[in-house]
PDB file of C-alpha atoms in Angstrom:
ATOM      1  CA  UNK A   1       0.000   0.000   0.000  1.00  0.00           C
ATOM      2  CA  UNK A   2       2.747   2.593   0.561  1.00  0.00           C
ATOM      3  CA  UNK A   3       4.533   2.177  -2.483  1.00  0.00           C
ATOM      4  CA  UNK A   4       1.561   2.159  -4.391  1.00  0.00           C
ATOM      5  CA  UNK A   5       1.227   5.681  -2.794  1.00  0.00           C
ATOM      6  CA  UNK A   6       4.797   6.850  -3.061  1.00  0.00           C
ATOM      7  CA  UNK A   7       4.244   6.031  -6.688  1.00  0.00           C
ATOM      8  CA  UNK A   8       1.083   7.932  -6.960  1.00  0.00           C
ATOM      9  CA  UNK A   9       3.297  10.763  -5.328  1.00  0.00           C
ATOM     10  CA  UNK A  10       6.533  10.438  -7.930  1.00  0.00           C
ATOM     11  CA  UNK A  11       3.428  10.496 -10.923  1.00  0.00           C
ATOM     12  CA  UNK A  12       1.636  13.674  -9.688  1.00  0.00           C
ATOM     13  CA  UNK A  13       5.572  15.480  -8.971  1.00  0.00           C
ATOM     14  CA  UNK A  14       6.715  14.092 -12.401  1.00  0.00           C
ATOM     15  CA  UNK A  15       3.350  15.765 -14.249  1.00  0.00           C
ATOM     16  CA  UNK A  16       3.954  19.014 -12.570  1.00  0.00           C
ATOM     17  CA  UNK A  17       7.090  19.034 -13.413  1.00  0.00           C
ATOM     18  CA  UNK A  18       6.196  17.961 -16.963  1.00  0.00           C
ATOM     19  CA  UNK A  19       3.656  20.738 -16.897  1.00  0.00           C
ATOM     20  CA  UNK A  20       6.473  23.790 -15.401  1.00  0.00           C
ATOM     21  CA  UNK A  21       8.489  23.086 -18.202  1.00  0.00           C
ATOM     22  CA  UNK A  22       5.652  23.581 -20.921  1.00  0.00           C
ATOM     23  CA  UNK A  23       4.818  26.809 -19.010  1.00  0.00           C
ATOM     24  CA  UNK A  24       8.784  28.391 -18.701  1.00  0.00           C
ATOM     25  CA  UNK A  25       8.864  27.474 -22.693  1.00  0.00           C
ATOM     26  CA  UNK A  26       5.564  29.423 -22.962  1.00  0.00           C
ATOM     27  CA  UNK A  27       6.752  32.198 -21.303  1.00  0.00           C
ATOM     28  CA  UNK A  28      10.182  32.739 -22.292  1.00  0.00           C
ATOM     29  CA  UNK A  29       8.663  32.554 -26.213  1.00  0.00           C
ATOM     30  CA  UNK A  30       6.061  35.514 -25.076  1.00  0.00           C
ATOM     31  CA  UNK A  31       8.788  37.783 -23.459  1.00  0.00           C
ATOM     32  CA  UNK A  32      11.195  37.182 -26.750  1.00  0.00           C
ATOM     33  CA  UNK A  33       8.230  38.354 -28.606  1.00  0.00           C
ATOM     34  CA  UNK A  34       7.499  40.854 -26.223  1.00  0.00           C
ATOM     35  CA  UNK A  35      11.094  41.964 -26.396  1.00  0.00           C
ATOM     36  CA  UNK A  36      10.562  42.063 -30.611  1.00  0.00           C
ATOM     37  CA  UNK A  37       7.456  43.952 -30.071  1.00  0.00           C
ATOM     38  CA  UNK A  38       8.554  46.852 -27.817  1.00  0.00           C
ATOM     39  CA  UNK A  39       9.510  49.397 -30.659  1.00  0.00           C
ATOM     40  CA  UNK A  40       6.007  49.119 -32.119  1.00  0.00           C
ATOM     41  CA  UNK A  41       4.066  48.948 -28.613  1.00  0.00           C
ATOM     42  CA  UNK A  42       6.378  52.237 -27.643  1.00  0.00           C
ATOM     43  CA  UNK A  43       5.435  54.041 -30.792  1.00  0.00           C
ATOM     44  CA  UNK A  44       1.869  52.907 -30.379  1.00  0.00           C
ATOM     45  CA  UNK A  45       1.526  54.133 -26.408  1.00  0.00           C
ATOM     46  CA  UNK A  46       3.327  57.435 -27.944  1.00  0.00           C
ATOM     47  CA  UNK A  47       0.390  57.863 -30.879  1.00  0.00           C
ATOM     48  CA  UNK A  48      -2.307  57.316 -28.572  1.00  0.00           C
ATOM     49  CA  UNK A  49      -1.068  59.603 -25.920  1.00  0.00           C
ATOM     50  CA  UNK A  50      -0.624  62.013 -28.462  1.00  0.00           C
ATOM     51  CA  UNK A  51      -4.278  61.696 -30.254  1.00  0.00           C
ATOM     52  CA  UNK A  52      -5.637  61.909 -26.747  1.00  0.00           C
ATOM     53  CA  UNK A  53      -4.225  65.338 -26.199  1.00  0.00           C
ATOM     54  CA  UNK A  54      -5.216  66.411 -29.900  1.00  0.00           C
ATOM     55  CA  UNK A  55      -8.885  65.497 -28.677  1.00  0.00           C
ATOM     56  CA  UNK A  56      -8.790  67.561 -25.614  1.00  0.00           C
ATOM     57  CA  UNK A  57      -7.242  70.522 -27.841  1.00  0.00           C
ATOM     58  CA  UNK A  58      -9.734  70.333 -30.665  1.00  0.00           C
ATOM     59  CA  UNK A  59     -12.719  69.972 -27.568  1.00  0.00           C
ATOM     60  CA  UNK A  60     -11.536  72.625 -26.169  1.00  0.00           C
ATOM     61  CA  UNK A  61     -11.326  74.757 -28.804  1.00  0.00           C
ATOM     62  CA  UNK A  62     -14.823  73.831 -30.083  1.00  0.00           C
ATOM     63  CA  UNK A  63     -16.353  74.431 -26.584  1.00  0.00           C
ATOM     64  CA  UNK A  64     -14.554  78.359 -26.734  1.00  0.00           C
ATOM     65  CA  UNK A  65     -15.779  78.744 -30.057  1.00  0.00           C
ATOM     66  CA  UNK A  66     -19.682  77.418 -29.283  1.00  0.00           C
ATOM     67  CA  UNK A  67     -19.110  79.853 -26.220  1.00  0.00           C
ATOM     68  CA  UNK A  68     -18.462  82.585 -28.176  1.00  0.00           C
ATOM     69  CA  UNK A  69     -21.249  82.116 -30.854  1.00  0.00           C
ATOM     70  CA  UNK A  70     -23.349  81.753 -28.183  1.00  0.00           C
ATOM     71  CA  UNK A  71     -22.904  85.600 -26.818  1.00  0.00           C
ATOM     72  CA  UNK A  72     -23.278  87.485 -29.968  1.00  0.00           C
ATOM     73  CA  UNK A  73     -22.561  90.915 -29.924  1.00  0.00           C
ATOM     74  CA  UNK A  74     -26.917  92.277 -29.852  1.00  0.00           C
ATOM     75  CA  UNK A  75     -27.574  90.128 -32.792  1.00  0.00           C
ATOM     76  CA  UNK A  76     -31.274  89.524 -33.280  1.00  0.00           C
ATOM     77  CA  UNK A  77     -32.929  86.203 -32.111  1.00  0.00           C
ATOM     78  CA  UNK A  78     -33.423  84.453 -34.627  1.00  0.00           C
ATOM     79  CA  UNK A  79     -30.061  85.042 -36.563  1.00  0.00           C
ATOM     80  CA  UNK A  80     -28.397  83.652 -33.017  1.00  0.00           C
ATOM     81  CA  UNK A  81     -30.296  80.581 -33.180  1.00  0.00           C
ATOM     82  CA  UNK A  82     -29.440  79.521 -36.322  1.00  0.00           C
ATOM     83  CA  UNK A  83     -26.035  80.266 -35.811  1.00  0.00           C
ATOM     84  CA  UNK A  84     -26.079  77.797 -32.703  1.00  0.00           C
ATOM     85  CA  UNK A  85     -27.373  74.167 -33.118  1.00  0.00           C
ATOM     86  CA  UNK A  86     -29.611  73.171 -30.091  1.00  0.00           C
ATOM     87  CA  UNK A  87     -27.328  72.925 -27.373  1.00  0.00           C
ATOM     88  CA  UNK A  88     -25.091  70.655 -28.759  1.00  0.00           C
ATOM     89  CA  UNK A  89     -22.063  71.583 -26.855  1.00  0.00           C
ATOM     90  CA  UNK A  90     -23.288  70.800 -23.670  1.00  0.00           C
ATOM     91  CA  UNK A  91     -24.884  67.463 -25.112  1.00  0.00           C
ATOM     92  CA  UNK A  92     -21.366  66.920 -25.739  1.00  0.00           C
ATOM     93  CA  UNK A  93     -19.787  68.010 -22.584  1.00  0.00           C
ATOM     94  CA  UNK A  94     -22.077  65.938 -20.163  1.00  0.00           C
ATOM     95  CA  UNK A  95     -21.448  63.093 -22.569  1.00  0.00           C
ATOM     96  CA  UNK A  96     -18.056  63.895 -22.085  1.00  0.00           C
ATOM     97  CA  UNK A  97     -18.424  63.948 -18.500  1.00  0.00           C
ATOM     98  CA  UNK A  98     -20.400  60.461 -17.778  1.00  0.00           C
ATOM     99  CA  UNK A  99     -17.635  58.874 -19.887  1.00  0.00           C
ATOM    100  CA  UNK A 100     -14.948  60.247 -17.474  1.00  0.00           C
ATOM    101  CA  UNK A 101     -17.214  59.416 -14.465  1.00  0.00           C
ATOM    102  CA  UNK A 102     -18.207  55.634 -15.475  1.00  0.00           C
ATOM    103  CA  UNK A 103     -18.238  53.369 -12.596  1.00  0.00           C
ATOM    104  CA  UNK A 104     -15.338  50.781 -12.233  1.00  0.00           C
ATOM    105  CA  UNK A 105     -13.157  53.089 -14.660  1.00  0.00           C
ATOM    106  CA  UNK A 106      -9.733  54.757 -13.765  1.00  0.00           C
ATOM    107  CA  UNK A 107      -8.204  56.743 -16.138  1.00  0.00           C
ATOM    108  CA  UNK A 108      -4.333  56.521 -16.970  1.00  0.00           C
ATOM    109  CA  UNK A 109      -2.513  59.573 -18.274  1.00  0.00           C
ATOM    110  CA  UNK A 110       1.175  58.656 -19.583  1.00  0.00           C
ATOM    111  CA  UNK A 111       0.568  55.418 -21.243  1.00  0.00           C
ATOM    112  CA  UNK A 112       3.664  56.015 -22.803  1.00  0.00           C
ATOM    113  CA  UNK A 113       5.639  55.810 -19.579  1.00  0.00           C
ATOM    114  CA  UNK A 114       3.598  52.784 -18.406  1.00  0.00           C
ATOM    115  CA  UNK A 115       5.011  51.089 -20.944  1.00  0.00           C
ATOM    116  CA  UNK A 116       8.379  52.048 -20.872  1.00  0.00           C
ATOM    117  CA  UNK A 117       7.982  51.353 -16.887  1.00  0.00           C
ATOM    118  CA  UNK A 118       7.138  47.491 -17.691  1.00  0.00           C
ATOM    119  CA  UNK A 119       9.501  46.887 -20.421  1.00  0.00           C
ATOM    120  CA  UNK A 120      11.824  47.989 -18.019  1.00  0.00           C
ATOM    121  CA  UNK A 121      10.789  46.009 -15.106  1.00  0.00           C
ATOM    122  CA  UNK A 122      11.000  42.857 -17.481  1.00  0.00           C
ATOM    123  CA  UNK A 123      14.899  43.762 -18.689  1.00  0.00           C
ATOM    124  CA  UNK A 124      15.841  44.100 -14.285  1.00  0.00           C
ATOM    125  CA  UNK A 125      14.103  40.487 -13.863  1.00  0.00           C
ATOM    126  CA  UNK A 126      16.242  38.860 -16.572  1.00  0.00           C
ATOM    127  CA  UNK A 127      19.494  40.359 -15.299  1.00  0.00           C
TER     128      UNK A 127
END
């Protein structure tokens, strides 16, 4: 009875160890590609950080301009509302703002050094 549990034992240590190797294979394969990827997933964090401040410029800018349409200097009412659309700005803004404010949502600023922070991280573990 106890060797037929030691050899249970040796079978179950010799598939885990079967199964540790497979994994360390796996994951030395994904950091080598990880590794290949970096100058494209640097460039891409870099793009996207970039676009994101473009969008807060051009907002921005089109919520100063709707502000100014929307105090015209004694222009007659009806030439001010078809300047205007229907309050589209601030359709836009609180849109804006539930987006920001979604539940279970954090925003990261600096994507690009979030990256660079874990490619980093990996290149100290392999050393």
């Amino acid at each position: 009875m106890a060797m037929l549990i030691d050899a249970v034992i040796l079978l179950m240590l010799a598939g885990v160890l079967c199964y540790a190797i497979m994994v360390d294979r796996r994951v030395r394969l994904l950091m080598e590609t990880l590794r290949e990827l970096q100058p494209m997933i640097t460039a891409y964090s870099a793009a996207v950080d970039r676009s994101e401040e473009t969008v807060r410029d051009l907002a921005g800018a089109a919520r100063d301009l709707g502000e100014a349409e929307a105090r015209p200097a004694k222009a007659p009412l009806s030439a001010s509302r078809e300047k205007i659309p229907a309050r589209s700005g601030d359709k836009a803004a609180r849109a804006a703002r539930a987006r920001a404010q979604a539940a279970g949502v954090t925003r990261v600023t600096g994507k690009t050094e979030l990256v660079q922070g874990f490619f980093d991280s990996v290149r100290e573990r392999d050393q």
